[in-house]
Coordinates of C-alpha atoms in Angstrom, one line a residue:
M5 CA -0.8 -32.6 -51.8
L6 CA 0.3 -36.2 -51.0
A7 CA 4.0 -36.6 -50.7
R8 CA 3.9 -39.4 -53.3
N9 CA 2.3 -37.1 -55.9
A10 CA 4.6 -34.2 -55.1
E11 CA 7.6 -36.5 -55.5
S12 CA 6.3 -37.8 -58.8
L13 CA 5.8 -34.4 -60.2
Y14 CA 9.2 -33.2 -59.0
W15 CA 10.9 -36.1 -60.7
I16 CA 8.8 -35.8 -63.9
G17 CA 10.2 -32.2 -64.2
R18 CA 13.7 -33.5 -63.6
Y19 CA 13.5 -36.5 -66.0
V20 CA 11.9 -34.5 -68.9
E21 CA 14.5 -31.8 -68.5
R22 CA 17.3 -34.4 -68.4
A23 CA 16.1 -36.0 -71.6
D24 CA 15.8 -32.7 -73.3
D25 CA 19.2 -31.4 -72.2
T26 CA 20.9 -34.7 -73.0
A27 CA 19.4 -34.7 -76.5
R28 CA 20.7 -31.2 -77.1
I29 CA 24.2 -32.0 -75.9
L30 CA 24.4 -35.3 -77.8
N31 CA 23.0 -33.7 -81.0
V32 CA 25.8 -31.0 -81.0
S33 CA 28.5 -33.6 -80.1
V34 CA 27.5 -36.0 -82.9
H35 CA 27.5 -33.2 -85.5
Q36 CA 31.0 -32.1 -84.3
L37 CA 32.4 -35.7 -84.5
L38 CA 31.0 -36.2 -87.9
E39 CA 32.0 -32.9 -89.4
D40 CA 35.4 -32.2 -87.8
A41 CA 38.0 -34.8 -88.7
S42 CA 40.5 -33.2 -86.3
V43 CA 38.5 -34.2 -83.2
D44 CA 39.5 -37.5 -81.6
P45 CA 36.2 -39.4 -81.3
D46 CA 37.3 -41.5 -78.3
Y47 CA 38.5 -38.5 -76.3
A48 CA 35.5 -36.3 -77.1
S49 CA 33.1 -39.2 -76.3
R50 CA 34.7 -39.9 -72.9
Q51 CA 34.6 -36.2 -72.1
L52 CA 30.9 -36.1 -72.8
L53 CA 30.3 -39.2 -70.8
A54 CA 32.1 -37.5 -67.9
V55 CA 29.8 -34.5 -68.2
L56 CA 26.7 -36.7 -68.1
G57 CA 28.0 -38.9 -65.3
I58 CA 27.8 -42.1 -67.5
E59 CA 30.5 -44.7 -67.2
S60 CA 31.7 -46.5 -70.4
E61 CA 31.9 -50.2 -70.3
G62 CA 35.2 -51.8 -71.4
E63 CA 38.3 -50.3 -72.8
D64 CA 37.4 -50.2 -76.5
A65 CA 37.7 -46.9 -78.3
L66 CA 34.4 -45.0 -78.6
D67 CA 32.9 -43.6 -81.7
V68 CA 29.6 -41.8 -82.7
W69 CA 27.6 -45.0 -82.7
K70 CA 28.9 -46.4 -79.4
L71 CA 28.4 -43.0 -77.8
T72 CA 24.8 -42.8 -79.0
E73 CA 24.1 -46.3 -77.7
L74 CA 25.3 -45.3 -74.2
V75 CA 23.9 -41.8 -74.0
A76 CA 20.6 -42.1 -76.0
Y77 CA 19.4 -45.8 -75.9
G78 CA 20.6 -47.2 -72.6
K79 CA 17.4 -48.4 -70.9
D80 CA 19.0 -49.3 -67.6
N81 CA 20.9 -46.0 -67.3
P82 CA 18.7 -43.3 -65.6
A83 CA 21.0 -40.6 -67.2
S84 CA 20.3 -41.8 -70.7
I85 CA 17.6 -40.3 -72.9
V86 CA 15.5 -43.5 -73.1
G87 CA 16.0 -44.1 -69.4
S88 CA 14.8 -40.6 -68.6
I89 CA 11.7 -41.0 -70.8
N90 CA 10.9 -44.3 -69.2
S91 CA 11.2 -42.8 -65.7
A92 CA 9.2 -39.8 -66.5
R93 CA 6.4 -41.9 -68.0
E94 CA 6.3 -44.2 -64.9
N95 CA 6.2 -41.2 -62.5
T96 CA 3.4 -39.7 -64.6
R97 CA 1.4 -43.0 -64.6
G98 CA 1.7 -43.0 -60.8
A99 CA 0.4 -39.5 -60.5
R100 CA -2.5 -39.6 -63.0
E101 CA -4.9 -37.9 -60.5
V102 CA -2.8 -34.7 -60.4
V103 CA -1.6 -34.7 -64.0
S104 CA -3.6 -33.4 -66.9
T105 CA -4.8 -35.8 -69.6
E106 CA -2.9 -33.9 -72.2
L107 CA 0.4 -34.3 -70.3
W108 CA -0.1 -38.0 -69.8
E109 CA -0.9 -38.5 -73.5
C110 CA 2.2 -36.5 -74.5
L111 CA 4.5 -38.6 -72.4
N112 CA 2.8 -41.9 -73.2
A113 CA 2.8 -41.2 -76.9
T114 CA 6.5 -40.3 -76.7
W115 CA 7.3 -43.5 -74.8
N116 CA 5.3 -45.6 -77.4
A117 CA 7.1 -44.0 -80.3
V118 CA 10.7 -44.5 -78.9
P119 CA 11.3 -48.1 -80.2
D120 CA 10.4 -47.2 -83.8
R121 CA 12.4 -44.0 -83.7
Q122 CA 15.3 -45.8 -82.2
R123 CA 15.3 -48.5 -84.9
Y124 CA 15.3 -45.8 -87.6
A125 CA 18.1 -43.9 -85.9
R126 CA 20.3 -47.0 -85.8
R127 CA 20.0 -47.1 -89.6
A128 CA 20.0 -43.5 -90.6
G129 CA 21.8 -41.7 -87.8
P130 CA 20.8 -40.3 -84.5
H131 CA 19.8 -36.7 -85.5
A132 CA 16.1 -37.5 -86.2
F133 CA 15.8 -39.3 -82.9
L134 CA 17.4 -36.5 -80.9
S135 CA 15.3 -33.8 -82.7
F136 CA 12.2 -35.9 -81.9
V137 CA 13.1 -35.9 -78.2
E138 CA 13.7 -32.1 -78.2
E139 CA 10.3 -31.5 -79.9
R140 CA 8.4 -33.8 -77.5
A141 CA 10.1 -32.1 -74.5
A142 CA 9.1 -28.7 -75.9
M143 CA 5.5 -30.0 -76.4
F144 CA 5.5 -31.3 -72.8
A145 CA 6.6 -27.9 -71.5
G146 CA 4.0 -26.1 -73.5
L147 CA 1.2 -28.5 -72.4
A148 CA 2.3 -28.1 -68.7
D149 CA 2.1 -24.3 -69.1
S150 CA -1.3 -24.4 -70.7
T151 CA -3.1 -27.2 -68.9
M152 CA -1.9 -27.2 -65.2
S153 CA -3.2 -24.9 -62.5
R154 CA -0.5 -22.9 -60.7
D155 CA -0.9 -24.9 -57.6
D156 CA 1.5 -27.1 -55.5
G157 CA 1.7 -29.7 -58.3
W158 CA 2.9 -27.1 -60.8
L159 CA 5.4 -25.7 -58.3
F160 CA 6.9 -29.2 -57.7
L161 CA 7.1 -29.8 -61.5
V162 CA 8.9 -26.5 -62.1
L163 CA 11.1 -27.0 -59.1
G164 CA 12.4 -30.3 -60.4
R165 CA 12.9 -28.8 -63.9
S166 CA 14.8 -25.8 -62.6
I167 CA 17.2 -27.8 -60.4
E168 CA 18.0 -30.3 -63.2
R169 CA 18.6 -27.4 -65.7
A170 CA 21.0 -25.7 -63.3
D171 CA 22.9 -28.9 -62.7
M172 CA 23.2 -29.6 -66.5
V173 CA 24.6 -26.2 -67.3
V174 CA 27.2 -26.4 -64.6
R175 CA 28.2 -29.8 -66.0
L176 CA 28.6 -28.3 -69.5
L177 CA 30.8 -25.5 -68.2
L178 CA 32.9 -28.0 -66.2
S179 CA 33.6 -29.8 -69.4
R180 CA 35.3 -26.7 -70.9
V181 CA 37.2 -25.1 -68.0
S182 CA 40.6 -26.1 -69.4
D183 CA 39.9 -24.6 -72.9
R184 CA 41.5 -21.4 -74.1
A185 CA 39.4 -18.2 -73.9
S186 CA 39.0 -18.1 -77.7
S187 CA 38.5 -21.9 -78.2
P188 CA 35.6 -22.9 -80.5
G189 CA 34.6 -25.3 -77.8
W190 CA 32.7 -22.4 -76.1
I191 CA 30.4 -22.2 -79.1
T192 CA 29.7 -25.9 -78.6
V193 CA 28.7 -25.2 -75.0
L194 CA 26.3 -22.5 -76.2
R195 CA 24.8 -24.7 -78.8
S196 CA 24.4 -27.5 -76.3
A197 CA 22.6 -25.3 -73.9
G198 CA 20.3 -23.9 -76.7
A199 CA 21.9 -20.5 -76.1
Q200 CA 23.9 -19.7 -79.2
D201 CA 21.5 -17.4 -81.0
T202 CA 20.5 -15.5 -77.8
Y203 CA 24.1 -15.1 -76.8
L204 CA 25.2 -13.8 -80.2
R205 CA 22.4 -11.2 -80.2
T206 CA 23.2 -10.2 -76.6
Y207 CA 27.0 -9.7 -77.2
R208 CA 26.7 -8.8 -80.9
G209 CA 28.8 -11.8 -82.0
A210 CA 31.7 -11.3 -79.7
L211 CA 32.9 -14.7 -78.4
D212 CA 35.2 -15.3 -75.4
A213 CA 35.2 -17.6 -72.4
G214 CA 34.4 -14.8 -69.9
R215 CA 31.3 -13.7 -71.7
V216 CA 30.1 -17.3 -72.3
V217 CA 30.5 -18.1 -68.6
Q218 CA 28.9 -14.8 -67.6
F219 CA 25.9 -15.5 -69.9
L220 CA 25.3 -19.2 -68.8
L221 CA 25.9 -18.6 -65.1
R222 CA 24.6 -15.1 -64.3
D223 CA 22.3 -13.8 -67.1
T224 CA 19.0 -12.7 -65.5
L225 CA 16.9 -12.9 -68.6
F226 CA 17.9 -16.1 -70.3
P227 CA 15.7 -19.0 -69.0
R228 CA 18.5 -21.6 -69.2
S229 CA 21.1 -19.7 -67.2
V230 CA 22.0 -21.1 -63.8
F231 CA 21.0 -17.9 -62.0
H232 CA 17.6 -17.9 -63.7
A233 CA 17.0 -21.5 -62.9
L234 CA 18.0 -21.1 -59.2
R235 CA 15.9 -18.0 -58.8
Q236 CA 12.9 -19.9 -60.3
A237 CA 13.5 -22.8 -58.0
E238 CA 13.7 -20.4 -55.1
E239 CA 10.4 -18.8 -56.0
C240 CA 8.8 -22.2 -56.1
L241 CA 10.0 -23.1 -52.6
E242 CA 8.9 -19.7 -51.2
R243 CA 5.4 -20.4 -52.5
L244 CA 5.5 -23.9 -51.1
D245 CA 6.4 -22.6 -47.7
P246 CA 4.1 -19.6 -47.2
G247 CA 3.9 -20.2 -43.4
L248 CA 7.5 -19.7 -42.5
N249 CA 8.2 -17.0 -39.8
T250 CA 9.2 -14.1 -42.0
R251 CA 9.9 -11.8 -39.0
G252 CA 12.5 -14.2 -37.8
N253 CA 13.8 -14.7 -41.3
E254 CA 13.5 -18.5 -40.8
K255 CA 14.2 -20.6 -43.9
S256 CA 14.0 -24.3 -44.7
E257 CA 17.2 -26.0 -45.4
A258 CA 16.5 -26.3 -49.2
L259 CA 15.5 -22.6 -49.4
R260 CA 18.5 -21.5 -47.4
L261 CA 20.9 -23.5 -49.7
L262 CA 19.1 -22.1 -52.8
G263 CA 19.3 -18.6 -51.6
R264 CA 23.0 -18.9 -50.8
A265 CA 23.9 -20.4 -54.2
R266 CA 21.8 -17.7 -56.0
S267 CA 23.2 -14.8 -54.0
E268 CA 26.8 -16.0 -54.5
L269 CA 26.2 -15.8 -58.3
E270 CA 24.2 -12.6 -58.1
F271 CA 26.8 -10.5 -56.1
L272 CA 30.0 -11.9 -57.6
H273 CA 32.1 -9.3 -59.3
P274 CA 32.3 -10.0 -63.0
S275 CA 36.1 -9.6 -63.0
A276 CA 36.3 -12.4 -60.4
L277 CA 34.1 -14.9 -62.4
L278 CA 37.0 -16.7 -64.1
E279 CA 39.2 -16.8 -61.0
D280 CA 39.6 -20.4 -60.0
L281 CA 36.6 -21.3 -62.2
P282 CA 36.9 -25.2 -61.7
T283 CA 36.7 -24.8 -57.9
R284 CA 33.8 -22.4 -58.2
L285 CA 31.8 -24.7 -60.5
G286 CA 32.6 -27.7 -58.4
A287 CA 31.3 -25.9 -55.3
L288 CA 28.1 -24.9 -57.2
Q289 CA 27.6 -28.4 -58.4
E290 CA 27.9 -29.6 -54.8
S291 CA 25.4 -27.0 -53.7
I292 CA 22.9 -28.1 -56.3
R293 CA 23.2 -31.7 -55.2
D294 CA 22.7 -30.6 -51.6
I295 CA 19.6 -28.7 -52.6
G296 CA 18.2 -31.8 -54.2
E297 CA 18.8 -33.8 -51.1
A298 CA 17.2 -31.2 -48.9
V299 CA 14.1 -31.1 -51.1
S300 CA 13.8 -34.9 -50.9
V301 CA 14.1 -34.9 -47.1
Q302 CA 11.8 -32.0 -46.5
Y303 CA 8.9 -32.8 -48.8
F304 CA 9.0 -36.5 -49.6
N305 CA 10.0 -38.1 -46.3
T306 CA 12.7 -40.1 -48.0
S307 CA 16.4 -40.5 -47.8
P308 CA 18.5 -38.1 -49.9
W309 CA 18.0 -38.5 -53.7
V310 CA 20.3 -40.9 -55.5
A311 CA 22.9 -39.0 -57.5
W312 CA 23.9 -39.9 -61.1
R313 CA 26.7 -42.4 -61.2
G314 CA 30.0 -40.5 -61.7
A315 CA 28.4 -37.2 -60.7
E316 CA 31.8 -35.7 -59.9
V317 CA 33.5 -34.7 -63.1
S318 CA 37.2 -35.2 -63.2
L319 CA 39.2 -32.1 -64.2

């Protein structure tokens, strides 16, 4: 496969996942701000912006509407929902020869519908817009599963999606490391990751920080856990590099970094999971960024990928 097409598919996977995850997080945050009068809108909004790596302009206090403008509708911000949809659509248009017609029509129809959905959301509230983005991202994933051959193009798409998903969950956990073990903020994290129902069934309703972190970082069956995403990305890279010298156990840099990050999670003792959690999550976030850079250098013959602005979350 041409490096140009491989890179486009990789970034399509990342941008669609970014739009989906950002919509989930913003939807939960907006409901919390509207329903809970005890929450400081400015503090909560700035905390969310730090998680997403988005810088707020000016010193004015933030509220639900200003937060939505920054996170959902900012066209010039690649970390916003609209920016991610635009970038995904442009990458798909540049890779039409390797993308199914159904996938192209899904993203193109989403892109065309955004202005009307955006105007309605500014009048009636952002929930309908954010739900629309989640539904279209789910449709995209379903069409990719059902219309793409499991060739190199599919592997690059899933690779990008998996790396972006792992990065987003780490960002979510970083936003709550200072909360009490029994804080209701951990429910917010689960809802933002689309994990609340599955978590409650797994642990029979018991809620505490240790179990939430364990579930989102190390669960082997939940597809949005960091471990599951890293393992899926590792499997993609192994299939993309079938000619490596297995007797000498030689690995590409991206595969080596992925294997190390995955094994550190896999073999970590559960009792040590919460020990120095901010440092552990910060190191994991750094590893995920290094993995993205290594993939770009190895496969796309480019300089390392450009990170989101404000990628480091202040703790």
